[in-house]
């Protein structure tokens, strides 16, 4: 549908299948040669049963746009239409519609498919709606704005036994419990309290009945960080603590640690440009310039690793939070987002 819309709008070039199902549209300005700016929207949904009760609620059971990526797509399509009609800029605008932001690393897949070089992108910009921030307001910061999101899978192997003969076991459950509690000290006793780090065990799986001590216990969880040194620190300490406790009890362990999305790191110069453009759209005083970072993840981070750019939050008003079954993208924000994109292109690619 996105590719079809871009064709209808008269985009000069439309490429499908970048990063498997990503879509890219290229719009040439009519005001001279110049640089190339990338604008990125995400398109995917979440495995959540929608409970908004709205007429436009998802028709697919167990799937909904609980993060507003449908709104992001609509806003960038709006800008693509306007830019295709007016072309009041130099150089090229590249509209990027990526799949699989919600953990599938579609942004990374598009980057690895040559997105930046293929279209000659010089700078790249991203946007996400934010419940709780009023419609018509923006928020951004230079430097880290969203976290690196890592995951760990820990499998503790002990020795099963009859529950009435625990002395014959190496109980993986008590060992797992000690690991969970000890891991709570990684942040609370290992990190300067002014810094940001999350270490959470979010899954515990072991056992199958009341009268048996099982053989294995599994712990899964997540680590969120804003700085590379804290990211390294968390992984190192998880391994030290778990290996030490497991060894002390004569069990064995396998630790799989996965480094997922990197920190979304806004570049200072492009952040200042984004602030100026947002202020031009919604007015001075409506743009928070030093918003607190969020420890959610964002695969736009892969694009920011390749090119300078900035990621900005846009107000969604007083709605349910992101990833909530009652979340609803606020359509009143659509002109704000489309205007931001259009203004960004016309400002950063001035007519020559
Ligand atoms: Ni999202």
Short mmCIF file of C-alpha atoms and ligand atoms in Angstrom, two decimals:
data_model
loop_
_atom_site.label_atom_id
_atom_site.label_comp_id
_atom_site.label_asym_id
_atom_site.label_seq_id
_atom_site.Cartn_x
_atom_site.Cartn_y
_atom_site.Cartn_z
CA UNK A 1 0.00 0.00 0.00
CA UNK A 2 2.85 2.38 0.81
CA UNK A 3 4.53 1.72 -2.55
CA UNK A 4 1.21 2.18 -4.35
CA UNK A 5 0.62 5.52 -2.60
CA UNK A 6 4.14 6.71 -3.48
CA UNK A 7 3.45 5.83 -7.13
CA UNK A 8 0.18 7.77 -7.03
CA UNK A 9 1.96 10.79 -5.54
CA UNK A 10 4.51 10.78 -8.39
CA UNK A 11 7.67 9.93 -6.48
CA UNK A 12 10.58 9.73 -8.94
CA UNK A 13 11.84 6.37 -7.81
CA UNK A 14 10.17 3.68 -5.70
CA UNK A 15 12.14 0.66 -4.52
CA UNK A 16 10.49 -2.25 -2.71
CA UNK A 17 12.08 -5.16 -0.92
CA UNK A 18 14.94 -3.36 0.82
CA UNK A 19 15.50 -5.15 4.12
CA UNK A 20 13.04 -7.79 2.88
CA UNK A 21 9.84 -5.71 2.99
CA UNK A 22 11.09 -2.13 3.33
CA UNK A 23 9.96 0.53 0.86
CA UNK A 24 11.94 3.59 -0.24
CA UNK A 25 10.74 6.55 -2.28
CA UNK A 26 13.00 9.18 -3.83
CA UNK A 27 11.71 12.68 -4.55
CA UNK A 28 13.88 15.11 -6.53
CA UNK A 29 13.63 18.77 -5.68
CA UNK A 30 13.05 21.16 -8.59
CA UNK A 31 15.34 23.87 -7.21
CA UNK A 32 18.78 22.64 -8.11
CA UNK A 33 21.29 19.96 -7.26
CA UNK A 34 22.06 19.39 -3.62
CA UNK A 35 22.34 17.00 -0.75
CA UNK A 36 20.13 14.03 0.12
CA UNK A 37 18.09 13.78 3.32
CA UNK A 38 16.54 10.52 4.58
CA UNK A 39 13.26 10.54 6.52
CA UNK A 40 12.30 7.33 8.24
CA UNK A 41 8.96 5.86 9.36
CA UNK A 42 8.30 2.38 10.74
CA UNK A 43 5.31 0.30 9.62
CA UNK A 44 4.97 -2.74 11.89
CA UNK A 45 2.42 -3.66 14.58
CA UNK A 46 2.49 -5.70 17.80
CA UNK A 47 1.05 -9.06 18.94
CA UNK A 48 -1.55 -7.43 21.22
CA UNK A 49 -5.35 -7.79 21.16
CA UNK A 50 -6.73 -4.30 20.56
CA UNK A 51 -9.13 -2.94 23.20
CA UNK A 52 -9.76 0.59 21.96
CA UNK A 53 -13.28 -0.21 20.73
CA UNK A 54 -12.70 2.37 17.97
CA UNK A 55 -14.30 1.95 14.53
CA UNK A 56 -10.79 1.83 13.04
CA UNK A 57 -9.61 -0.88 15.46
CA UNK A 58 -7.50 -3.69 14.04
CA UNK A 59 -9.40 -6.35 12.14
CA UNK A 60 -6.60 -8.86 12.68
CA UNK A 61 -7.10 -10.81 15.92
CA UNK A 62 -4.13 -10.54 18.26
CA UNK A 63 -2.48 -7.78 16.24
CA UNK A 64 -2.70 -4.04 16.63
CA UNK A 65 -0.84 -0.82 15.97
CA UNK A 66 -0.09 -0.34 19.67
CA UNK A 67 2.98 1.81 19.02
CA UNK A 68 1.45 4.17 16.45
CA UNK A 69 3.64 3.07 13.56
CA UNK A 70 0.53 3.32 11.37
CA UNK A 71 0.45 7.01 12.31
CA UNK A 72 4.16 7.36 11.53
CA UNK A 73 3.51 5.82 8.10
CA UNK A 74 0.55 8.15 7.48
CA UNK A 75 2.59 11.24 8.43
CA UNK A 76 5.52 10.38 6.17
CA UNK A 77 3.15 9.54 3.31
CA UNK A 78 1.55 12.95 3.84
CA UNK A 79 4.94 14.61 3.59
CA UNK A 80 5.85 12.51 0.52
CA UNK A 81 2.68 13.68 -1.20
CA UNK A 82 3.31 17.34 -0.39
CA UNK A 83 6.98 17.16 -1.40
CA UNK A 84 6.11 15.38 -4.67
CA UNK A 85 3.57 18.08 -5.51
CA UNK A 86 5.62 21.14 -4.52
CA UNK A 87 9.28 20.10 -4.95
CA UNK A 88 10.38 23.42 -3.50
CA UNK A 89 13.82 22.19 -2.50
CA UNK A 90 17.23 21.28 -3.91
CA UNK A 91 18.76 17.81 -3.93
CA UNK A 92 16.72 14.77 -2.96
CA UNK A 93 14.36 13.65 -0.22
CA UNK A 94 14.40 9.92 0.48
CA UNK A 95 11.36 8.59 2.35
CA UNK A 96 12.16 5.35 4.17
CA UNK A 97 9.42 2.96 5.31
CA UNK A 98 10.95 0.20 7.38
CA UNK A 99 9.50 -3.11 8.61
CA UNK A 100 10.00 -4.90 11.91
CA UNK A 101 11.05 -2.17 14.32
CA UNK A 102 9.54 -4.09 17.25
CA UNK A 103 12.49 -6.39 17.89
CA UNK A 104 12.95 -7.65 14.33
CA UNK A 105 15.70 -5.14 13.45
CA UNK A 106 14.16 -4.13 10.13
CA UNK A 107 16.15 -0.90 10.29
CA UNK A 108 19.35 -2.91 10.52
CA UNK A 109 18.21 -5.10 7.62
CA UNK A 110 17.65 -2.02 5.45
CA UNK A 111 21.05 -0.57 6.39
CA UNK A 112 22.73 -3.91 5.58
CA UNK A 113 20.90 -3.90 2.25
CA UNK A 114 22.84 -0.74 1.39
CA UNK A 115 20.15 1.85 2.17
CA UNK A 116 22.56 4.71 2.89
CA UNK A 117 24.99 4.25 -0.01
CA UNK A 118 22.44 3.15 -2.57
CA UNK A 119 20.44 6.36 -2.22
CA UNK A 120 23.39 8.61 -1.30
CA UNK A 121 21.81 9.67 1.99
CA UNK A 122 23.81 12.42 3.75
CA UNK A 123 21.71 12.83 6.90
CA UNK A 124 18.84 10.79 8.33
CA UNK A 125 15.98 11.74 10.66
CA UNK A 126 13.43 9.75 12.66
CA UNK A 127 10.30 10.53 14.68
CA UNK A 128 8.17 8.70 17.26
CA UNK A 129 4.88 9.69 18.85
CA UNK A 130 4.82 10.04 22.63
CA UNK A 131 1.73 9.63 24.83
CA UNK A 132 1.67 12.12 27.70
CA UNK A 133 3.31 14.87 25.63
CA UNK A 134 0.61 17.25 24.34
CA UNK A 135 -0.24 17.22 20.63
CA UNK A 136 1.67 20.06 18.98
CA UNK A 137 4.76 19.60 21.12
CA UNK A 138 8.10 17.92 20.49
CA UNK A 139 10.86 16.61 22.75
CA UNK A 140 14.45 15.73 21.91
CA UNK A 141 17.95 15.72 23.30
CA UNK A 142 21.46 15.61 21.92
CA UNK A 143 23.37 12.39 22.65
CA UNK A 144 21.71 9.20 23.92
CA UNK A 145 17.90 9.41 23.69
CA UNK A 146 17.00 5.69 23.75
CA UNK A 147 18.75 2.68 25.22
CA UNK A 148 20.73 -0.28 24.02
CA UNK A 149 18.52 -3.33 24.55
CA UNK A 150 20.26 -6.61 25.32
CA UNK A 151 18.84 -9.99 26.34
CA UNK A 152 20.19 -12.96 28.24
CA UNK A 153 19.22 -16.62 28.46
CA UNK A 154 20.67 -18.51 31.44
CA UNK A 155 20.24 -22.28 31.77
CA UNK A 156 21.32 -23.74 35.12
CA UNK A 157 21.82 -27.50 35.14
CA UNK A 158 21.85 -29.28 38.50
CA UNK A 159 20.78 -32.75 39.55
CA UNK A 160 17.17 -33.79 39.94
CA UNK A 161 15.88 -35.90 42.82
CA UNK A 162 12.81 -36.99 44.77
CA UNK A 163 11.60 -33.91 46.61
CA UNK A 164 11.75 -35.88 49.88
CA UNK A 165 15.48 -36.48 49.37
CA UNK A 166 16.79 -32.99 48.58
CA UNK A 167 20.25 -33.90 49.83
CA UNK A 168 20.60 -36.10 46.76
CA UNK A 169 19.90 -33.17 44.42
CA UNK A 170 21.75 -30.17 43.14
CA UNK A 171 18.68 -27.96 43.18
CA UNK A 172 18.65 -25.54 40.22
CA UNK A 173 15.72 -23.60 41.68
CA UNK A 174 17.46 -22.43 44.84
CA UNK A 175 20.55 -21.62 42.77
CA UNK A 176 18.43 -19.64 40.29
CA UNK A 177 16.81 -17.74 43.17
CA UNK A 178 20.22 -16.74 44.50
CA UNK A 179 21.30 -15.64 41.03
CA UNK A 180 18.21 -13.45 40.64
CA UNK A 181 18.75 -11.70 43.96
CA UNK A 182 22.50 -11.30 43.49
CA UNK A 183 21.95 -9.79 40.04
CA UNK A 184 19.97 -7.02 41.73
CA UNK A 185 23.26 -5.71 43.12
CA UNK A 186 24.73 -5.16 39.64
CA UNK A 187 22.97 -1.80 39.40
CA UNK A 188 22.31 -1.00 43.06
CA UNK A 189 25.87 -1.64 44.27
CA UNK A 190 27.90 -1.42 41.09
CA UNK A 191 26.75 1.69 39.26
CA UNK A 192 26.92 5.37 40.19
CA UNK A 193 23.31 6.12 41.22
CA UNK A 194 23.22 9.13 38.92
CA UNK A 195 23.76 6.86 35.89
CA UNK A 196 21.14 4.73 34.08
CA UNK A 197 21.20 0.95 33.83
CA UNK A 198 18.46 -1.70 33.96
CA UNK A 199 19.14 -5.37 34.71
CA UNK A 200 15.89 -7.34 35.01
CA UNK A 201 15.12 -11.05 35.12
CA UNK A 202 11.79 -11.19 33.34
CA UNK A 203 11.26 -14.97 32.91
CA UNK A 204 11.80 -17.89 35.29
CA UNK A 205 11.09 -21.41 34.10
CA UNK A 206 11.69 -24.60 36.08
CA UNK A 207 9.97 -27.67 37.42
CA UNK A 208 6.86 -29.56 36.42
CA UNK A 209 5.33 -31.03 39.58
CA UNK A 210 5.32 -30.67 43.38
CA UNK A 211 7.27 -33.72 44.48
CA UNK A 212 10.29 -33.55 42.19
CA UNK A 213 13.36 -31.35 42.32
CA UNK A 214 13.97 -30.61 38.65
CA UNK A 215 17.23 -30.85 36.75
CA UNK A 216 17.29 -27.42 35.12
CA UNK A 217 16.16 -23.84 35.68
CA UNK A 218 16.07 -21.11 33.07
CA UNK A 219 16.30 -17.37 33.63
CA UNK A 220 15.75 -14.82 30.87
CA UNK A 221 15.90 -11.08 31.06
CA UNK A 222 16.89 -7.76 29.63
CA UNK A 223 19.63 -5.18 30.07
CA UNK A 224 19.07 -1.53 29.11
CA UNK A 225 21.92 0.97 28.98
CA UNK A 226 22.82 4.38 27.57
CA UNK A 227 26.61 4.10 27.66
CA UNK A 228 28.93 1.47 26.13
CA UNK A 229 30.92 1.06 29.35
CA UNK A 230 27.78 0.28 31.37
CA UNK A 231 26.61 -2.12 28.69
CA UNK A 232 29.92 -3.99 28.99
CA UNK A 233 29.80 -3.79 32.79
CA UNK A 234 26.33 -5.39 32.97
CA UNK A 235 27.30 -8.33 30.78
CA UNK A 236 30.56 -8.91 32.65
CA UNK A 237 28.88 -8.80 36.07
CA UNK A 238 26.00 -11.11 35.02
CA UNK A 239 28.55 -13.69 33.89
CA UNK A 240 30.70 -13.31 37.05
CA UNK A 241 27.79 -13.51 39.47
CA UNK A 242 25.98 -16.40 37.82
CA UNK A 243 29.12 -18.44 37.17
CA UNK A 244 30.29 -17.88 40.75
CA UNK A 245 27.02 -18.88 42.42
CA UNK A 246 26.53 -21.88 40.15
CA UNK A 247 30.06 -23.08 40.77
CA UNK A 248 29.67 -22.67 44.52
CA UNK A 249 26.76 -25.11 44.40
CA UNK A 250 28.36 -27.65 42.10
CA UNK A 251 25.97 -27.07 39.21
CA UNK A 252 26.77 -26.00 35.65
CA UNK A 253 25.44 -23.16 33.55
CA UNK A 254 25.16 -21.92 29.99
CA UNK A 255 24.83 -18.17 29.50
CA UNK A 256 23.77 -16.76 26.15
CA UNK A 257 24.03 -12.99 25.98
CA UNK A 258 22.58 -11.17 22.97
CA UNK A 259 23.49 -7.60 22.09
CA UNK A 260 20.45 -6.25 20.30
CA UNK A 261 19.65 -2.65 19.33
CA UNK A 262 22.46 -0.19 20.08
CA UNK A 263 21.94 3.17 21.83
CA UNK A 264 19.98 5.66 19.75
CA UNK A 265 22.53 8.45 19.77
CA UNK A 266 21.48 11.85 18.42
CA UNK A 267 24.21 13.83 16.70
CA UNK A 268 24.63 17.33 18.19
CA UNK A 269 24.54 19.38 14.99
CA UNK A 270 21.53 17.52 13.53
CA UNK A 271 19.73 17.74 16.90
CA UNK A 272 20.05 21.53 16.75
CA UNK A 273 18.62 21.49 13.23
CA UNK A 274 15.72 19.29 14.35
CA UNK A 275 14.98 21.66 17.25
CA UNK A 276 14.96 24.70 14.95
CA UNK A 277 12.64 22.95 12.48
CA UNK A 278 10.27 21.69 15.19
CA UNK A 279 10.13 25.22 16.64
CA UNK A 280 9.36 26.59 13.19
CA UNK A 281 6.40 24.18 12.98
CA UNK A 282 4.90 24.38 16.49
CA UNK A 283 6.49 27.50 17.99
CA UNK A 284 9.26 28.34 20.42
CA UNK A 285 8.46 26.95 23.87
CA UNK A 286 6.74 23.88 22.46
CA UNK A 287 9.96 21.92 21.99
CA UNK A 288 11.62 20.29 25.00
CA UNK A 289 15.32 20.42 24.11
CA UNK A 290 16.76 18.22 26.83
CA UNK A 291 14.19 15.48 27.40
CA UNK A 292 15.11 12.64 29.74
CA UNK A 293 16.29 9.62 27.76
CA UNK A 294 13.96 6.62 27.59
CA UNK A 295 15.28 3.12 28.22
CA UNK A 296 13.17 1.61 25.47
CA UNK A 297 15.01 0.57 22.30
CA UNK A 298 14.75 1.77 18.72
CA UNK A 299 16.37 0.30 15.62
CA UNK A 300 16.67 3.74 14.02
CA UNK A 301 19.89 3.55 16.05
CA UNK A 302 21.46 1.48 13.24
CA UNK A 303 20.77 4.31 10.77
CA UNK A 304 22.30 6.85 13.17
CA UNK A 305 25.42 4.68 13.37
CA UNK A 306 25.84 5.11 9.59
CA UNK A 307 24.88 8.74 9.08
CA UNK A 308 24.50 11.90 11.18
CA UNK A 309 20.93 12.58 12.18
CA UNK A 310 18.42 12.96 14.99
CA UNK A 311 15.41 11.18 16.45
CA UNK A 312 12.60 13.29 17.92
CA UNK A 313 9.51 12.56 20.05
CA UNK A 314 6.18 14.12 19.02
CA UNK A 315 3.21 14.59 21.37
CA UNK A 316 0.34 12.09 21.12
CA UNK A 317 -1.70 13.78 23.86
CA UNK A 318 -3.34 12.15 26.85
CA UNK A 319 -3.65 8.60 25.45
CA UNK A 320 -2.89 5.15 26.79
CA UNK A 321 0.82 4.35 26.78
CA UNK A 322 2.74 2.75 23.93
CA UNK A 323 2.32 -1.07 23.71
CA UNK A 324 -0.93 -0.88 25.74
CA UNK A 325 -4.10 -2.62 24.38
CA UNK A 326 -5.99 0.68 24.77
CA UNK A 327 -3.39 2.76 22.90
CA UNK A 328 -4.68 4.81 19.96
CA UNK A 329 -2.57 6.99 17.68
CA UNK A 330 -3.90 10.53 17.85
CA UNK A 331 -4.87 11.57 14.31
CA UNK A 332 -4.73 15.24 15.36
CA UNK A 333 -0.95 14.81 15.40
CA UNK A 334 -0.78 13.81 11.72
CA UNK A 335 -0.49 17.38 10.32
CA UNK A 336 2.14 18.20 12.95
CA UNK A 337 4.32 15.25 11.91
CA UNK A 338 3.81 15.76 8.18
CA UNK A 339 4.66 19.45 8.58
CA UNK A 340 7.83 18.60 10.51
CA UNK A 341 8.99 16.33 7.68
CA UNK A 342 8.16 18.81 4.94
CA UNK A 343 9.74 21.73 6.79
CA UNK A 344 12.81 19.64 7.49
CA UNK A 345 13.36 18.95 3.78
CA UNK A 346 12.67 22.53 2.67
CA UNK A 347 14.96 23.93 5.39
CA UNK A 348 17.89 21.53 5.10
CA UNK A 349 17.72 21.47 1.30
CA UNK A 350 17.19 25.16 0.48
CA UNK A 351 16.37 26.18 -3.11
CA UNK A 352 19.47 27.18 -5.04
NI1 LIG B 1 7.38 2.32 18.29
#
